[in-house]
mmCIF file of C-alpha atoms in Angstrom:
data_model
loop_
_atom_site.group_PDB
_atom_site.id
_atom_site.type_symbol
_atom_site.label_atom_id
_atom_site.label_comp_id
_atom_site.label_asym_id
_atom_site.label_seq_id
_atom_site.Cartn_x
_atom_site.Cartn_y
_atom_site.Cartn_z
ATOM 1 C CA MET L 1 -59.581 90.567 12.740
ATOM 2 C CA ARG L 2 -62.808 87.409 12.858
ATOM 3 C CA ILE L 3 -65.611 89.059 13.894
ATOM 4 C CA ALA L 4 -68.671 87.193 14.948
ATOM 5 C CA VAL L 5 -72.036 87.802 15.296
ATOM 6 C CA PRO L 6 -75.368 85.868 17.004
ATOM 7 C CA PHE L 7 -77.572 86.058 13.525
ATOM 8 C CA GLN L 8 -81.351 85.795 12.621
ATOM 9 C CA ASN L 9 -83.027 86.559 9.240
ATOM 10 C CA GLY L 10 -80.136 88.406 8.553
ATOM 11 C CA GLN L 11 -80.570 90.341 11.651
ATOM 12 C CA VAL L 12 -78.267 90.911 15.461
ATOM 13 C CA PHE L 13 -79.821 87.761 17.383
ATOM 14 C CA GLN L 14 -80.811 89.951 20.134
ATOM 15 C CA HIS L 15 -79.685 86.630 23.263
ATOM 16 C CA PHE L 16 -76.541 85.857 22.423
ATOM 17 C CA GLY L 17 -76.439 82.074 24.648
ATOM 18 C CA HIS L 18 -80.480 81.472 22.874
ATOM 19 C CA THR L 19 -78.339 81.972 18.678
ATOM 20 C CA GLU L 20 -78.926 78.593 16.739
ATOM 21 C CA GLN L 21 -76.228 80.867 14.154
ATOM 22 C CA PHE L 22 -73.348 83.094 14.165
ATOM 23 C CA LYS L 23 -72.481 84.309 10.802
ATOM 24 C CA ILE L 24 -68.786 84.960 10.432
ATOM 25 C CA TYR L 25 -66.709 87.525 8.661
ATOM 26 C CA ASP L 26 -63.211 87.269 7.941
ATOM 27 C CA THR L 27 -61.166 91.404 7.391
ATOM 28 C CA ASP L 28 -59.331 92.770 5.713
ATOM 29 C CA GLY L 29 -58.735 96.795 6.868
ATOM 30 C CA ASN L 30 -61.775 97.940 6.810
ATOM 31 C CA THR L 31 -62.656 94.888 3.974
ATOM 32 C CA VAL L 32 -64.562 91.975 4.541
ATOM 33 C CA THR L 33 -62.985 89.592 2.590
ATOM 34 C CA SER L 34 -65.472 86.669 2.750
ATOM 35 C CA SER L 35 -68.154 85.730 5.400
ATOM 36 C CA MET L 36 -70.021 82.473 6.546
ATOM 37 C CA VAL L 37 -72.861 81.077 8.734
ATOM 38 C CA MET L 38 -72.472 78.372 11.126
ATOM 39 C CA ASP L 39 -74.690 76.456 13.209
ATOM 40 C CA THR L 40 -74.153 76.381 17.127
ATOM 41 C CA ASN L 41 -75.327 72.726 17.023
ATOM 42 C CA GLY L 42 -77.313 73.291 20.218
ATOM 43 C CA GLN L 43 -74.596 74.633 22.377
ATOM 44 C CA GLY L 44 -75.728 77.528 24.410
ATOM 45 C CA HIS L 45 -74.746 80.455 26.768
ATOM 46 C CA GLY L 46 -70.955 80.157 28.035
ATOM 47 C CA ALA L 47 -70.125 77.111 25.879
ATOM 48 C CA LEU L 48 -70.600 79.398 22.510
ATOM 49 C CA ALA L 49 -67.089 81.274 23.506
ATOM 50 C CA GLY L 50 -65.487 77.591 23.529
ATOM 51 C CA PHE L 51 -67.100 77.050 20.249
ATOM 52 C CA LEU L 52 -66.312 80.513 18.953
ATOM 53 C CA GLY L 53 -63.073 80.153 20.056
ATOM 54 C CA GLY L 54 -62.401 76.528 18.285
ATOM 55 C CA LEU L 55 -63.725 79.207 14.903
ATOM 56 C CA LYS L 56 -60.550 81.484 15.929
ATOM 57 C CA VAL L 57 -62.722 84.051 16.562
ATOM 58 C CA ASP L 58 -61.268 87.544 18.427
ATOM 59 C CA THR L 59 -64.287 89.831 18.125
ATOM 60 C CA LEU L 60 -68.122 89.085 19.015
ATOM 61 C CA ILE L 61 -70.645 91.770 17.539
ATOM 62 C CA CYS L 62 -73.932 91.148 19.818
ATOM 63 C CA GLY L 63 -76.891 91.955 21.433
ATOM 64 C CA GLY L 64 -78.018 90.924 25.308
ATOM 65 C CA ILE L 65 -75.398 88.399 27.003
ATOM 66 C CA GLY L 66 -75.503 87.300 30.041
ATOM 67 C CA GLY L 67 -72.826 87.785 32.987
ATOM 68 C CA GLY L 68 -71.499 84.059 33.029
ATOM 69 C CA ALA L 69 -71.322 84.509 28.458
ATOM 70 C CA ARG L 70 -69.003 87.481 29.104
ATOM 71 C CA LYS L 71 -66.688 85.874 31.256
ATOM 72 C CA ALA L 72 -66.058 83.058 29.176
ATOM 73 C CA LEU L 73 -65.050 84.904 26.092
ATOM 74 C CA GLU L 74 -63.109 87.455 28.493
ATOM 75 C CA GLU L 75 -61.158 84.854 29.069
ATOM 76 C CA ALA L 76 -60.739 82.865 25.901
ATOM 77 C CA GLY L 77 -59.932 87.328 23.981
ATOM 78 C CA ILE L 78 -62.638 87.604 22.342
ATOM 79 C CA GLN L 79 -63.717 91.545 22.559
ATOM 80 C CA LEU L 80 -66.466 91.862 22.670
ATOM 81 C CA TYR L 81 -69.091 94.943 21.471
ATOM 82 C CA GLY L 82 -72.511 94.358 22.445
ATOM 83 C CA GLY L 83 -75.795 95.855 23.326
ATOM 84 C CA VAL L 84 -76.001 96.055 18.854
ATOM 85 C CA THR L 85 -79.183 96.190 17.069
ATOM 86 C CA GLY L 86 -80.074 95.993 13.542
ATOM 87 C CA GLY L 87 -78.479 94.410 10.267
ATOM 88 C CA ALA L 88 -75.466 92.424 11.509
ATOM 89 C CA ASP L 89 -73.814 92.954 7.898
ATOM 90 C CA GLU L 90 -74.244 96.325 8.846
ATOM 91 C CA ALA L 91 -73.093 96.013 12.651
ATOM 92 C CA VAL L 92 -70.123 94.612 10.951
ATOM 93 C CA GLN L 93 -69.175 97.339 8.608
ATOM 94 C CA ALA L 94 -69.896 100.028 10.999
ATOM 95 C CA LEU L 95 -66.953 98.122 13.303
ATOM 96 C CA LEU L 96 -64.656 98.297 10.654
ATOM 97 C CA GLU L 97 -65.118 101.875 10.210
ATOM 98 C CA GLY L 98 -65.561 102.677 13.454
ATOM 99 C CA LYS L 99 -68.445 103.969 13.757
ATOM 100 C CA LEU L 100 -70.016 101.082 15.829
ATOM 101 C CA VAL L 101 -72.938 102.240 18.538
ATOM 102 C CA TYR L 102 -72.392 100.262 21.304
ATOM 103 C CA ASN L 103 -73.427 99.508 25.077
ATOM 104 C CA PRO L 104 -69.821 98.123 26.801
ATOM 105 C CA ASP L 105 -71.219 97.680 30.217
ATOM 106 C CA VAL L 106 -74.461 96.105 28.387
ATOM 107 C CA ARG L 107 -75.677 92.799 31.192
ATOM 108 C CA CYS L 108 -78.835 89.975 30.532
ATOM 109 C CA GLN L 109 -78.757 87.988 33.385
ATOM 110 C CA HIS L 110 -82.771 85.918 33.706
ATOM 111 C CA HIS L 111 -83.287 83.036 35.332
ATOM 112 C CA GLY L 112 -86.846 81.344 34.728
ATOM 113 C CA GLU L 113 -89.231 83.421 34.603
ATOM 114 C CA GLU L 114 -88.995 83.813 38.199
ATOM 115 C CA GLY L 115 -86.429 85.667 39.427
ATOM 116 C CA HIS L 116 -85.830 87.701 35.759
ATOM 117 C CA ASP L 117 -83.165 90.274 36.054
ATOM 118 C CA CYS L 118 -81.713 92.101 33.551
ATOM 119 C CA ASN L 119 -78.891 94.970 34.452
ATOM 120 C CA SER L 120 -78.464 98.291 32.688
ATOM 121 C CA HIS L 121 -82.492 98.732 31.204
ATOM 122 C CA THR L 122 -82.864 102.632 31.778
ATOM 123 C CA ASP L 123 -85.072 102.284 28.885
ATOM 124 C CA GLY L 124 -87.402 98.991 29.592
ATOM 125 C CA SER L 125 -86.394 97.741 26.283
ATOM 126 C CA CYS L 126 -86.341 93.706 27.810
ATOM 127 C CA SER L 127 -89.803 92.025 28.291
ATOM 128 C CA LYS L 128 -89.979 88.491 30.327
ATOM 129 C CA HIS L 129 -93.098 88.095 27.875
ATOM 130 C CA GLY L 130 -92.209 85.683 24.923
ATOM 131 C CA GLU L 131 -89.367 85.871 22.994
ATOM 132 C CA HIS L 132 -86.625 87.163 26.057
ATOM 133 C CA HIS L 133 -84.514 91.097 23.908
ATOM 134 C CA CYS L 134 -82.421 92.653 26.253
ATOM 135 C CA HIS L 135 -80.378 95.089 23.674
ATOM 136 C CA HIS L 136 -79.560 98.450 24.532
ATOM 137 C CA SER L 137 -79.903 101.237 21.055
#
């Protein structure tokens, strides 16, 4: 399995469409066999699904993600585990052990400051001000 995680400072970056780097993990069973950090080269949102597909990624662990990107990942055959927070390495290991806490219905849509909408938020974890985070714990 090849797993990608939007990555910043060792953590799962919380806005898929704005990530500048992914950490890519190659696995065999419950073991990470190699990992590398890849720059997105300014690509964002739905285009990132093509970027990940080109890297032969089949699984994505992320925080918040919009509907268009979710659809692009689905069309690329990439399994999504969204709403994940914390350390990227720890999230991958939890997935491999079948212990990853994630939200299968995580969605984040926003259209600038005006008209911002984060669906499925019941805990107030999304803020329109400053850096945008859509996630569920």
